[in-house]
Amino acid sequence: ELKVEQNPLFLSMQEGKNYTIYCNYSTTSDRLYWYRQDPGKSLESLFVLLSNGAVKQEGRLMASLDTKARLSTLHITAAVHDLSATYFCAVVQGAQKLVFGQGTRLTINP
Amino acid sequence: DAGITQSPRHKVTETGTPVTLRCHQTENHRYMYWYRQDPGHGLRLIHYSYGVKDTDKGEVSDGYSVSRSKTEDFLLTLESATSSQTSVYFCAISQQGQGLETQYFGPGTRLLVL
């Protein structure tokens, strides 16, 4: 059974700082996704990572994938308040079914 | 937004009553999914569909049934709602973009079972 674990689950940080969210998964998968969710809203797709060593960047967010370690990271550079949200990683399990991590609630304080 | 709508957006019902949630998409996507979101659990797959009349169970399918009689509509039914089914329900579609399959989510339905 595929399990996906994120840490930390809660993260409070100051603007301008850097931090990393970790996503571990238990069995081999060929795709990993990162989503963002604002309070009371739906999920927004951020990144799709396909292969070992894949790195994608969008603004202050950078995601990477190490398939051998079954680990993905979402790195936040010089955080700004607008990045406050809950971030989910999700891993594909056959038939394009997604298994989600618990989510990391990120709060960025001025 | 991948053309996904969900109805109703909010519903309050009583234990033991049947409830049907509707997901509607306008772009002829083959795959559709129902997830539930609860604090501390992320999103969990309830059922999914890979075509008209083709459905399968997900991780948390007990107490739920689905139907897909048309490509554009995927219905989720709680035959006899229980308080443990109080949740936010998201529909999703799978869409190919830039050579990659990505799931896009509808706006969600907040269901409260009293």
JSON list of C-alpha atoms in Angstrom, two decimals:
[
{"chain": "A", "resi": 1, "resn": "GLU", "atom": "CA", "xyz": [0.00, 0.00, 0.00]},
{"chain": "A", "resi": 2, "resn": "LEU", "atom": "CA", "xyz": [1.38, 3.36, -1.03]},
{"chain": "A", "resi": 3, "resn": "LYS", "atom": "CA", "xyz": [1.82, 5.83, 1.82]},
{"chain": "A", "resi": 4, "resn": "VAL", "atom": "CA", "xyz": [2.80, 9.46, 1.43]},
{"chain": "A", "resi": 5, "resn": "GLU", "atom": "CA", "xyz": [4.10, 11.48, 4.34]},
{"chain": "A", "resi": 6, "resn": "GLN", "atom": "CA", "xyz": [4.87, 15.16, 4.52]},
{"chain": "A", "resi": 7, "resn": "ASN", "atom": "CA", "xyz": [6.83, 17.07, 7.07]},
{"chain": "A", "resi": 8, "resn": "PRO", "atom": "CA", "xyz": [6.51, 19.36, 8.72]},
{"chain": "A", "resi": 9, "resn": "LEU", "atom": "CA", "xyz": [2.71, 19.45, 8.95]},
{"chain": "A", "resi": 10, "resn": "PHE", "atom": "CA", "xyz": [2.74, 23.03, 10.23]},
{"chain": "A", "resi": 11, "resn": "LEU", "atom": "CA", "xyz": [5.32, 25.66, 9.45]},
{"chain": "A", "resi": 12, "resn": "SER", "atom": "CA", "xyz": [5.41, 29.25, 10.59]},
{"chain": "A", "resi": 13, "resn": "MET", "atom": "CA", "xyz": [8.14, 31.38, 9.16]},
{"chain": "A", "resi": 14, "resn": "GLN", "atom": "CA", "xyz": [9.15, 34.96, 8.63]},
{"chain": "A", "resi": 15, "resn": "GLU", "atom": "CA", "xyz": [9.17, 36.78, 5.34]},
{"chain": "A", "resi": 16, "resn": "GLY", "atom": "CA", "xyz": [12.52, 36.68, 3.64]},
{"chain": "A", "resi": 17, "resn": "LYS", "atom": "CA", "xyz": [13.55, 33.30, 5.04]},
{"chain": "A", "resi": 18, "resn": "ASN", "atom": "CA", "xyz": [14.12, 30.05, 3.20]},
{"chain": "A", "resi": 19, "resn": "TYR", "atom": "CA", "xyz": [12.59, 26.73, 4.08]},
{"chain": "A", "resi": 20, "resn": "THR", "atom": "CA", "xyz": [11.92, 23.25, 2.72]},
{"chain": "A", "resi": 21, "resn": "ILE", "atom": "CA", "xyz": [8.91, 20.94, 2.86]},
{"chain": "A", "resi": 22, "resn": "TYR", "atom": "CA", "xyz": [9.62, 17.22, 2.54]},
{"chain": "A", "resi": 23, "resn": "CYS", "atom": "CA", "xyz": [7.49, 14.52, 0.95]},
{"chain": "A", "resi": 24, "resn": "ASN", "atom": "CA", "xyz": [8.37, 10.85, 1.40]},
{"chain": "A", "resi": 25, "resn": "TYR", "atom": "CA", "xyz": [6.54, 8.00, -0.28]},
{"chain": "A", "resi": 26, "resn": "SER", "atom": "CA", "xyz": [6.70, 4.29, 0.38]},
{"chain": "A", "resi": 27, "resn": "THR", "atom": "CA", "xyz": [6.63, 2.54, -3.02]},
{"chain": "A", "resi": 28, "resn": "THR", "atom": "CA", "xyz": [7.86, 3.24, -6.52]},
{"chain": "A", "resi": 29, "resn": "SER", "atom": "CA", "xyz": [5.86, 5.70, -8.58]},
{"chain": "A", "resi": 30, "resn": "ASP", "atom": "CA", "xyz": [6.50, 7.41, -11.89]},
{"chain": "A", "resi": 31, "resn": "ARG", "atom": "CA", "xyz": [4.99, 10.80, -11.07]},
{"chain": "A", "resi": 32, "resn": "LEU", "atom": "CA", "xyz": [4.76, 13.20, -8.16]},
{"chain": "A", "resi": 33, "resn": "TYR", "atom": "CA", "xyz": [2.65, 16.32, -7.92]},
{"chain": "A", "resi": 34, "resn": "TRP", "atom": "CA", "xyz": [2.66, 19.40, -5.74]},
{"chain": "A", "resi": 35, "resn": "TYR", "atom": "CA", "xyz": [-0.55, 21.34, -5.13]},
{"chain": "A", "resi": 36, "resn": "ARG", "atom": "CA", "xyz": [-1.40, 24.50, -3.28]},
{"chain": "A", "resi": 37, "resn": "GLN", "atom": "CA", "xyz": [-4.65, 25.13, -1.42]},
{"chain": "A", "resi": 38, "resn": "ASP", "atom": "CA", "xyz": [-5.79, 28.46, 0.01]},
{"chain": "A", "resi": 39, "resn": "PRO", "atom": "CA", "xyz": [-8.29, 28.38, 2.91]},
{"chain": "A", "resi": 40, "resn": "GLY", "atom": "CA", "xyz": [-11.77, 27.45, 1.73]},
{"chain": "A", "resi": 41, "resn": "LYS", "atom": "CA", "xyz": [-10.60, 27.01, -1.85]},
{"chain": "A", "resi": 42, "resn": "SER", "atom": "CA", "xyz": [-9.83, 24.22, -4.25]},
{"chain": "A", "resi": 43, "resn": "LEU", "atom": "CA", "xyz": [-6.42, 22.76, -5.09]},
{"chain": "A", "resi": 44, "resn": "GLU", "atom": "CA", "xyz": [-4.15, 24.45, -7.60]},
{"chain": "A", "resi": 45, "resn": "SER", "atom": "CA", "xyz": [-1.57, 22.43, -9.49]},
{"chain": "A", "resi": 46, "resn": "LEU", "atom": "CA", "xyz": [1.99, 23.70, -8.98]},
{"chain": "A", "resi": 47, "resn": "PHE", "atom": "CA", "xyz": [4.40, 21.09, -10.32]},
{"chain": "A", "resi": 48, "resn": "VAL", "atom": "CA", "xyz": [4.52, 17.67, -11.94]},
{"chain": "A", "resi": 49, "resn": "LEU", "atom": "CA", "xyz": [7.79, 15.78, -11.47]},
{"chain": "A", "resi": 50, "resn": "LEU", "atom": "CA", "xyz": [8.46, 12.77, -13.67]},
{"chain": "A", "resi": 51, "resn": "SER", "atom": "CA", "xyz": [11.97, 11.50, -13.37]},
{"chain": "A", "resi": 52, "resn": "ASN", "atom": "CA", "xyz": [14.82, 11.14, -10.98]},
{"chain": "A", "resi": 53, "resn": "GLY", "atom": "CA", "xyz": [16.66, 14.38, -10.49]},
{"chain": "A", "resi": 54, "resn": "ALA", "atom": "CA", "xyz": [13.81, 16.43, -11.94]},
{"chain": "A", "resi": 55, "resn": "VAL", "atom": "CA", "xyz": [13.77, 20.02, -10.76]},
{"chain": "A", "resi": 56, "resn": "LYS", "atom": "CA", "xyz": [11.12, 22.60, -11.52]},
{"chain": "A", "resi": 57, "resn": "GLN", "atom": "CA", "xyz": [10.92, 26.21, -10.46]},
{"chain": "A", "resi": 58, "resn": "GLU", "atom": "CA", "xyz": [8.19, 28.80, -10.46]},
{"chain": "A", "resi": 59, "resn": "GLY", "atom": "CA", "xyz": [8.95, 32.10, -8.82]},
{"chain": "A", "resi": 60, "resn": "ARG", "atom": "CA", "xyz": [10.05, 31.51, -5.23]},
{"chain": "A", "resi": 61, "resn": "LEU", "atom": "CA", "xyz": [9.09, 27.82, -5.27]},
{"chain": "A", "resi": 62, "resn": "MET", "atom": "CA", "xyz": [11.35, 25.02, -6.44]},
{"chain": "A", "resi": 63, "resn": "ALA", "atom": "CA", "xyz": [10.45, 21.34, -6.42]},
{"chain": "A", "resi": 64, "resn": "SER", "atom": "CA", "xyz": [12.79, 18.39, -6.85]},
{"chain": "A", "resi": 65, "resn": "LEU", "atom": "CA", "xyz": [12.46, 14.63, -7.01]},
{"chain": "A", "resi": 66, "resn": "ASP", "atom": "CA", "xyz": [14.79, 11.83, -5.93]},
{"chain": "A", "resi": 67, "resn": "THR", "atom": "CA", "xyz": [13.09, 8.59, -6.99]},
{"chain": "A", "resi": 68, "resn": "LYS", "atom": "CA", "xyz": [15.79, 6.40, -5.45]},
{"chain": "A", "resi": 69, "resn": "ALA", "atom": "CA", "xyz": [15.23, 7.93, -2.03]},
{"chain": "A", "resi": 70, "resn": "ARG", "atom": "CA", "xyz": [11.47, 8.26, -2.74]},
{"chain": "A", "resi": 71, "resn": "LEU", "atom": "CA", "xyz": [11.71, 11.85, -1.64]},
{"chain": "A", "resi": 72, "resn": "SER", "atom": "CA", "xyz": [10.53, 15.13, -3.06]},
{"chain": "A", "resi": 73, "resn": "THR", "atom": "CA", "xyz": [11.22, 18.56, -1.67]},
{"chain": "A", "resi": 74, "resn": "LEU", "atom": "CA", "xyz": [9.46, 21.88, -2.11]},
{"chain": "A", "resi": 75, "resn": "HIS", "atom": "CA", "xyz": [11.86, 24.71, -1.38]},
{"chain": "A", "resi": 76, "resn": "ILE", "atom": "CA", "xyz": [10.68, 28.21, -0.63]},
{"chain": "A", "resi": 77, "resn": "THR", "atom": "CA", "xyz": [13.14, 31.02, -1.23]},
{"chain": "A", "resi": 78, "resn": "ALA", "atom": "CA", "xyz": [12.83, 34.43, 0.44]},
{"chain": "A", "resi": 79, "resn": "ALA", "atom": "CA", "xyz": [9.27, 33.75, 1.52]},
{"chain": "A", "resi": 80, "resn": "VAL", "atom": "CA", "xyz": [6.57, 36.36, 1.08]},
{"chain": "A", "resi": 81, "resn": "HIS", "atom": "CA", "xyz": [3.16, 36.53, 2.75]},
{"chain": "A", "resi": 82, "resn": "ASP", "atom": "CA", "xyz": [1.34, 35.56, -0.45]},
{"chain": "A", "resi": 83, "resn": "LEU", "atom": "CA", "xyz": [2.85, 32.09, -0.24]},
{"chain": "A", "resi": 84, "resn": "SER", "atom": "CA", "xyz": [0.89, 31.34, 2.93]},
{"chain": "A", "resi": 85, "resn": "ALA", "atom": "CA", "xyz": [-1.25, 28.29, 2.08]},
{"chain": "A", "resi": 86, "resn": "THR", "atom": "CA", "xyz": [-1.44, 24.54, 2.56]},
{"chain": "A", "resi": 87, "resn": "TYR", "atom": "CA", "xyz": [0.82, 22.55, 0.26]},
{"chain": "A", "resi": 88, "resn": "PHE", "atom": "CA", "xyz": [0.15, 18.96, -0.70]},
{"chain": "A", "resi": 89, "resn": "CYS", "atom": "CA", "xyz": [2.29, 16.42, -2.44]},
{"chain": "A", "resi": 90, "resn": "ALA", "atom": "CA", "xyz": [0.60, 13.52, -4.22]},
{"chain": "A", "resi": 91, "resn": "VAL", "atom": "CA", "xyz": [1.98, 10.38, -5.83]},
{"chain": "A", "resi": 92, "resn": "VAL", "atom": "CA", "xyz": [0.45, 8.38, -8.69]},
{"chain": "A", "resi": 93, "resn": "GLN", "atom": "CA", "xyz": [-0.70, 4.85, -7.92]},
{"chain": "A", "resi": 94, "resn": "GLY", "atom": "CA", "xyz": [-1.85, 3.13, -11.12]},
{"chain": "A", "resi": 95, "resn": "ALA", "atom": "CA", "xyz": [-4.75, 4.30, -13.33]},
{"chain": "A", "resi": 96, "resn": "GLN", "atom": "CA", "xyz": [-3.75, 7.86, -12.57]},
{"chain": "A", "resi": 97, "resn": "LYS", "atom": "CA", "xyz": [-5.04, 7.59, -9.01]},
{"chain": "A", "resi": 98, "resn": "LEU", "atom": "CA", "xyz": [-3.40, 10.01, -6.62]},
{"chain": "A", "resi": 99, "resn": "VAL", "atom": "CA", "xyz": [-2.38, 9.30, -3.04]},
{"chain": "A", "resi": 100, "resn": "PHE", "atom": "CA", "xyz": [-1.94, 12.53, -1.09]},
{"chain": "A", "resi": 101, "resn": "GLY", "atom": "CA", "xyz": [0.22, 13.52, 1.82]},
{"chain": "A", "resi": 102, "resn": "GLN", "atom": "CA", "xyz": [-1.43, 15.09, 4.85]},
{"chain": "A", "resi": 103, "resn": "GLY", "atom": "CA", "xyz": [-0.54, 18.59, 3.73]},
{"chain": "A", "resi": 104, "resn": "THR", "atom": "CA", "xyz": [1.78, 21.24, 5.17]},
{"chain": "A", "resi": 105, "resn": "ARG", "atom": "CA", "xyz": [0.13, 24.39, 6.45]},
{"chain": "A", "resi": 106, "resn": "LEU", "atom": "CA", "xyz": [2.53, 27.23, 5.79]},
{"chain": "A", "resi": 107, "resn": "THR", "atom": "CA", "xyz": [2.11, 30.59, 7.51]},
{"chain": "A", "resi": 108, "resn": "ILE", "atom": "CA", "xyz": [4.43, 33.41, 6.55]},
{"chain": "A", "resi": 109, "resn": "ASN", "atom": "CA", "xyz": [4.56, 36.31, 8.94]},
{"chain": "A", "resi": 110, "resn": "PRO", "atom": "CA", "xyz": [5.67, 39.85, 8.08]},
{"chain": "B", "resi": 1, "resn": "ASP", "atom": "CA", "xyz": [-10.22, 25.80, -14.20]},
{"chain": "B", "resi": 2, "resn": "ALA", "atom": "CA", "xyz": [-10.61, 22.82, -16.58]},
{"chain": "B", "resi": 3, "resn": "GLY", "atom": "CA", "xyz": [-14.35, 23.49, -16.85]},
{"chain": "B", "resi": 4, "resn": "ILE", "atom": "CA", "xyz": [-15.39, 21.62, -13.70]},
{"chain": "B", "resi": 5, "resn": "THR", "atom": "CA", "xyz": [-18.44, 22.54, -11.68]},
{"chain": "B", "resi": 6, "resn": "GLN", "atom": "CA", "xyz": [-19.85, 20.86, -8.61]},
{"chain": "B", "resi": 7, "resn": "SER", "atom": "CA", "xyz": [-23.35, 21.06, -7.17]},
{"chain": "B", "resi": 8, "resn": "PRO", "atom": "CA", "xyz": [-24.49, 21.76, -4.62]},
{"chain": "B", "resi": 9, "resn": "ARG", "atom": "CA", "xyz": [-21.63, 23.78, -3.18]},
{"chain": "B", "resi": 10, "resn": "HIS", "atom": "CA", "xyz": [-22.95, 23.49, 0.35]},
{"chain": "B", "resi": 11, "resn": "LYS", "atom": "CA", "xyz": [-25.38, 21.02, 1.87]},
{"chain": "B", "resi": 12, "resn": "VAL", "atom": "CA", "xyz": [-26.68, 20.25, 5.33]},
{"chain": "B", "resi": 13, "resn": "THR", "atom": "CA", "xyz": [-28.54, 17.00, 5.76]},
{"chain": "B", "resi": 14, "resn": "GLU", "atom": "CA", "xyz": [-29.63, 14.61, 8.47]},
{"chain": "B", "resi": 15, "resn": "THR", "atom": "CA", "xyz": [-28.25, 11.21, 9.32]},
{"chain": "B", "resi": 16, "resn": "GLY", "atom": "CA", "xyz": [-29.92, 8.46, 7.33]},
{"chain": "B", "resi": 17, "resn": "THR", "atom": "CA", "xyz": [-30.97, 10.57, 4.36]},
{"chain": "B", "resi": 18, "resn": "PRO", "atom": "CA", "xyz": [-29.68, 9.94, 0.83]},
{"chain": "B", "resi": 19, "resn": "VAL", "atom": "CA", "xyz": [-27.47, 12.59, -0.73]},
{"chain": "B", "resi": 20, "resn": "THR", "atom": "CA", "xyz": [-26.24, 12.97, -4.30]},
{"chain": "B", "resi": 21, "resn": "LEU", "atom": "CA", "xyz": [-23.42, 15.25, -5.32]},
{"chain": "B", "resi": 22, "resn": "ARG", "atom": "CA", "xyz": [-22.89, 16.15, -8.95]},
{"chain": "B", "resi": 23, "resn": "CYS", "atom": "CA", "xyz": [-19.70, 16.85, -10.85]},
{"chain": "B", "resi": 24, "resn": "HIS", "atom": "CA", "xyz": [-20.02, 18.32, -14.33]},
{"chain": "B", "resi": 25, "resn": "GLN", "atom": "CA", "xyz": [-17.26, 18.89, -16.86]},
{"chain": "B", "resi": 26, "resn": "THR", "atom": "CA", "xyz": [-17.44, 20.51, -20.26]},
{"chain": "B", "resi": 27, "resn": "GLU", "atom": "CA", "xyz": [-14.24, 19.33, -21.95]},
{"chain": "B", "resi": 28, "resn": "ASN", "atom": "CA", "xyz": [-14.90, 15.63, -22.62]},
{"chain": "B", "resi": 29, "resn": "HIS", "atom": "CA", "xyz": [-12.29, 14.30, -20.20]},
{"chain": "B", "resi": 30, "resn": "ARG", "atom": "CA", "xyz": [-12.25, 10.54, -19.87]},
{"chain": "B", "resi": 31, "resn": "TYR", "atom": "CA", "xyz": [-11.08, 10.22, -16.26]},
{"chain": "B", "resi": 32, "resn": "MET", "atom": "CA", "xyz": [-13.05, 11.69, -13.38]},
{"chain": "B", "resi": 33, "resn": "TYR", "atom": "CA", "xyz": [-12.50, 11.29, -9.63]},
{"chain": "B", "resi": 34, "resn": "TRP", "atom": "CA", "xyz": [-14.21, 11.90, -6.31]},
{"chain": "B", "resi": 35, "resn": "TYR", "atom": "CA", "xyz": [-12.09, 12.73, -3.26]},
{"chain": "B", "resi": 36, "resn": "ARG", "atom": "CA", "xyz": [-12.93, 13.70, 0.27]},
{"chain": "B", "resi": 37, "resn": "GLN", "atom": "CA", "xyz": [-10.84, 16.08, 2.35]},
{"chain": "B", "resi": 38, "resn": "ASP", "atom": "CA", "xyz": [-10.65, 15.84, 6.11]},
{"chain": "B", "resi": 39, "resn": "PRO", "atom": "CA", "xyz": [-8.25, 17.55, 8.53]},
{"chain": "B", "resi": 40, "resn": "GLY", "atom": "CA", "xyz": [-5.07, 15.55, 9.01]},
{"chain": "B", "resi": 41, "resn": "HIS", "atom": "CA", "xyz": [-5.77, 13.23, 6.06]},
{"chain": "B", "resi": 42, "resn": "GLY", "atom": "CA", "xyz": [-5.13, 15.27, 2.99]},
{"chain": "B", "resi": 43, "resn": "LEU", "atom": "CA", "xyz": [-7.39, 14.11, 0.18]},
{"chain": "B", "resi": 44, "resn": "ARG", "atom": "CA", "xyz": [-8.51, 10.51, -0.12]},
{"chain": "B", "resi": 45, "resn": "LEU", "atom": "CA", "xyz": [-9.92, 8.89, -3.24]},
{"chain": "B", "resi": 46, "resn": "ILE", "atom": "CA", "xyz": [-13.48, 7.60, -2.96]},
{"chain": "B", "resi": 47, "resn": "HIS", "atom": "CA", "xyz": [-14.27, 6.39, -6.49]},
{"chain": "B", "resi": 48, "resn": "TYR", "atom": "CA", "xyz": [-13.09, 7.14, -9.98]},
{"chain": "B", "resi": 49, "resn": "SER", "atom": "CA", "xyz": [-14.32, 6.66, -13.52]},
{"chain": "B", "resi": 50, "resn": "TYR", "atom": "CA", "xyz": [-12.41, 5.88, -16.69]},
{"chain": "B", "resi": 51, "resn": "GLY", "atom": "CA", "xyz": [-15.35, 6.22, -19.06]},
{"chain": "B", "resi": 52, "resn": "VAL", "atom": "CA", "xyz": [-19.12, 6.11, -19.34]},
{"chain": "B", "resi": 53, "resn": "LYS", "atom": "CA", "xyz": [-20.41, 3.33, -17.08]},
{"chain": "B", "resi": 54, "resn": "ASP", "atom": "CA", "xyz": [-16.81, 2.43, -16.12]},
{"chain": "B", "resi": 55, "resn": "THR", "atom": "CA", "xyz": [-16.07, 3.07, -12.48]},
{"chain": "B", "resi": 56, "resn": "ASP", "atom": "CA", "xyz": [-13.90, 1.62, -9.74]},
{"chain": "B", "resi": 57, "resn": "LYS", "atom": "CA", "xyz": [-13.36, 1.96, -6.03]},
{"chain": "B", "resi": 58, "resn": "GLY", "atom": "CA", "xyz": [-10.79, 4.08, -4.32]},
{"chain": "B", "resi": 59, "resn": "GLU", "atom": "CA", "xyz": [-9.31, 4.03, -0.84]},
{"chain": "B", "resi": 60, "resn": "VAL", "atom": "CA", "xyz": [-12.43, 5.05, 1.11]},
{"chain": "B", "resi": 61, "resn": "SER", "atom": "CA", "xyz": [-15.38, 3.78, -0.94]},
{"chain": "B", "resi": 62, "resn": "ASP", "atom": "CA", "xyz": [-17.51, 2.23, 1.83]},
{"chain": "B", "resi": 63, "resn": "GLY", "atom": "CA", "xyz": [-20.88, 4.00, 2.12]},
{"chain": "B", "resi": 64, "resn": "TYR", "atom": "CA", "xyz": [-20.56, 5.64, -1.30]},
{"chain": "B", "resi": 65, "resn": "SER", "atom": "CA", "xyz": [-21.70, 4.75, -4.78]},
{"chain": "B", "resi": 66, "resn": "VAL", "atom": "CA", "xyz": [-21.12, 6.49, -8.10]},
{"chain": "B", "resi": 67, "resn": "SER", "atom": "CA", "xyz": [-22.61, 6.61, -11.54]},
{"chain": "B", "resi": 68, "resn": "ARG", "atom": "CA", "xyz": [-21.51, 7.96, -14.88]},
{"chain": "B", "resi": 69, "resn": "SER", "atom": "CA", "xyz": [-24.16, 7.70, -17.57]},
{"chain": "B", "resi": 70, "resn": "LYS", "atom": "CA", "xyz": [-22.75, 10.59, -19.61]},
{"chain": "B", "resi": 71, "resn": "THR", "atom": "CA", "xyz": [-19.17, 11.70, -20.20]},
{"chain": "B", "resi": 72, "resn": "GLU", "atom": "CA", "xyz": [-19.80, 15.09, -18.65]},
{"chain": "B", "resi": 73, "resn": "ASP", "atom": "CA", "xyz": [-21.44, 14.00, -15.38]},
{"chain": "B", "resi": 74, "resn": "PHE", "atom": "CA", "xyz": [-20.07, 11.97, -12.49]},
{"chain": "B", "resi": 75, "resn": "LEU", "atom": "CA", "xyz": [-22.45, 11.51, -9.57]},
{"chain": "B", "resi": 76, "resn": "LEU", "atom": "CA", "xyz": [-21.52, 10.57, -6.01]},
{"chain": "B", "resi": 77, "resn": "THR", "atom": "CA", "xyz": [-24.28, 9.14, -3.82]},
{"chain": "B", "resi": 78, "resn": "LEU", "atom": "CA", "xyz": [-24.34, 8.62, -0.10]},
{"chain": "B", "resi": 79, "resn": "GLU", "atom": "CA", "xyz": [-27.14, 6.09, 0.24]},
{"chain": "B", "resi": 80, "resn": "SER", "atom": "CA", "xyz": [-27.71, 6.78, 3.93]},
{"chain": "B", "resi": 81, "resn": "ALA", "atom": "CA", "xyz": [-25.60, 9.64, 5.18]},
{"chain": "B", "resi": 82, "resn": "THR", "atom": "CA", "xyz": [-23.70, 9.33, 8.46]},
{"chain": "B", "resi": 83, "resn": "SER", "atom": "CA", "xyz": [-21.94, 11.96, 10.55]},
{"chain": "B", "resi": 84, "resn": "SER", "atom": "CA", "xyz": [-18.57, 10.45, 9.58]},
{"chain": "B", "resi": 85, "resn": "GLN", "atom": "CA", "xyz": [-19.30, 11.52, 6.00]},
{"chain": "B", "resi": 86, "resn": "THR", "atom": "CA", "xyz": [-19.24, 15.17, 6.99]},
{"chain": "B", "resi": 87, "resn": "SER", "atom": "CA", "xyz": [-16.43, 16.43, 4.80]},
{"chain": "B", "resi": 88, "resn": "VAL", "atom": "CA", "xyz": [-15.44, 18.55, 1.84]},
{"chain": "B", "resi": 89, "resn": "TYR", "atom": "CA", "xyz": [-15.85, 16.63, -1.41]},
{"chain": "B", "resi": 90, "resn": "PHE", "atom": "CA", "xyz": [-13.77, 17.43, -4.46]},
{"chain": "B", "resi": 91, "resn": "CYS", "atom": "CA", "xyz": [-14.27, 16.22, -7.98]},
{"chain": "B", "resi": 92, "resn": "ALA", "atom": "CA", "xyz": [-11.28, 16.08, -10.31]},
{"chain": "B", "resi": 93, "resn": "ILE", "atom": "CA", "xyz": [-10.51, 15.38, -13.94]},
{"chain": "B", "resi": 94, "resn": "SER", "atom": "CA", "xyz": [-7.31, 14.16, -15.51]},
{"chain": "B", "resi": 95, "resn": "GLN", "atom": "CA", "xyz": [-6.02, 16.31, -18.33]},
{"chain": "B", "resi": 96, "resn": "GLN", "atom": "CA", "xyz": [-3.06, 16.04, -20.63]},
{"chain": "B", "resi": 97, "resn": "GLY", "atom": "CA", "xyz": [-0.99, 19.18, -20.82]},
{"chain": "B", "resi": 98, "resn": "GLN", "atom": "CA", "xyz": [2.56, 19.65, -22.14]},
{"chain": "B", "resi": 99, "resn": "GLY", "atom": "CA", "xyz": [2.84, 15.88, -22.40]},
{"chain": "B", "resi": 100, "resn": "LEU", "atom": "CA", "xyz": [1.94, 15.35, -18.75]},
{"chain": "B", "resi": 101, "resn": "GLU", "atom": "CA", "xyz": [-1.19, 14.04, -17.09]},
{"chain": "B", "resi": 102, "resn": "THR", "atom": "CA", "xyz": [-2.35, 16.35, -14.34]},
{"chain": "B", "resi": 103, "resn": "GLN", "atom": "CA", "xyz": [-5.44, 16.24, -12.18]},
{"chain": "B", "resi": 104, "resn": "TYR", "atom": "CA", "xyz": [-7.45, 19.43, -11.87]},
{"chain": "B", "resi": 105, "resn": "PHE", "atom": "CA", "xyz": [-9.96, 19.93, -9.14]},
{"chain": "B", "resi": 106, "resn": "GLY", "atom": "CA", "xyz": [-13.43, 21.38, -8.96]},
{"chain": "B", "resi": 107, "resn": "PRO", "atom": "CA", "xyz": [-14.46, 24.01, -6.40]},
{"chain": "B", "resi": 108, "resn": "GLY", "atom": "CA", "xyz": [-15.63, 21.47, -3.81]},
{"chain": "B", "resi": 109, "resn": "THR", "atom": "CA", "xyz": [-18.85, 20.68, -1.96]},
{"chain": "B", "resi": 110, "resn": "ARG", "atom": "CA", "xyz": [-19.08, 21.17, 1.79]},
{"chain": "B", "resi": 111, "resn": "LEU", "atom": "CA", "xyz": [-21.36, 18.54, 3.30]},
{"chain": "B", "resi": 112, "resn": "LEU", "atom": "CA", "xyz": [-22.53, 18.58, 6.91]},
{"chain": "B", "resi": 113, "resn": "VAL", "atom": "CA", "xyz": [-24.40, 15.54, 8.20]},
{"chain": "B", "resi": 114, "resn": "LEU", "atom": "CA", "xyz": [-26.23, 16.22, 11.45]}
]
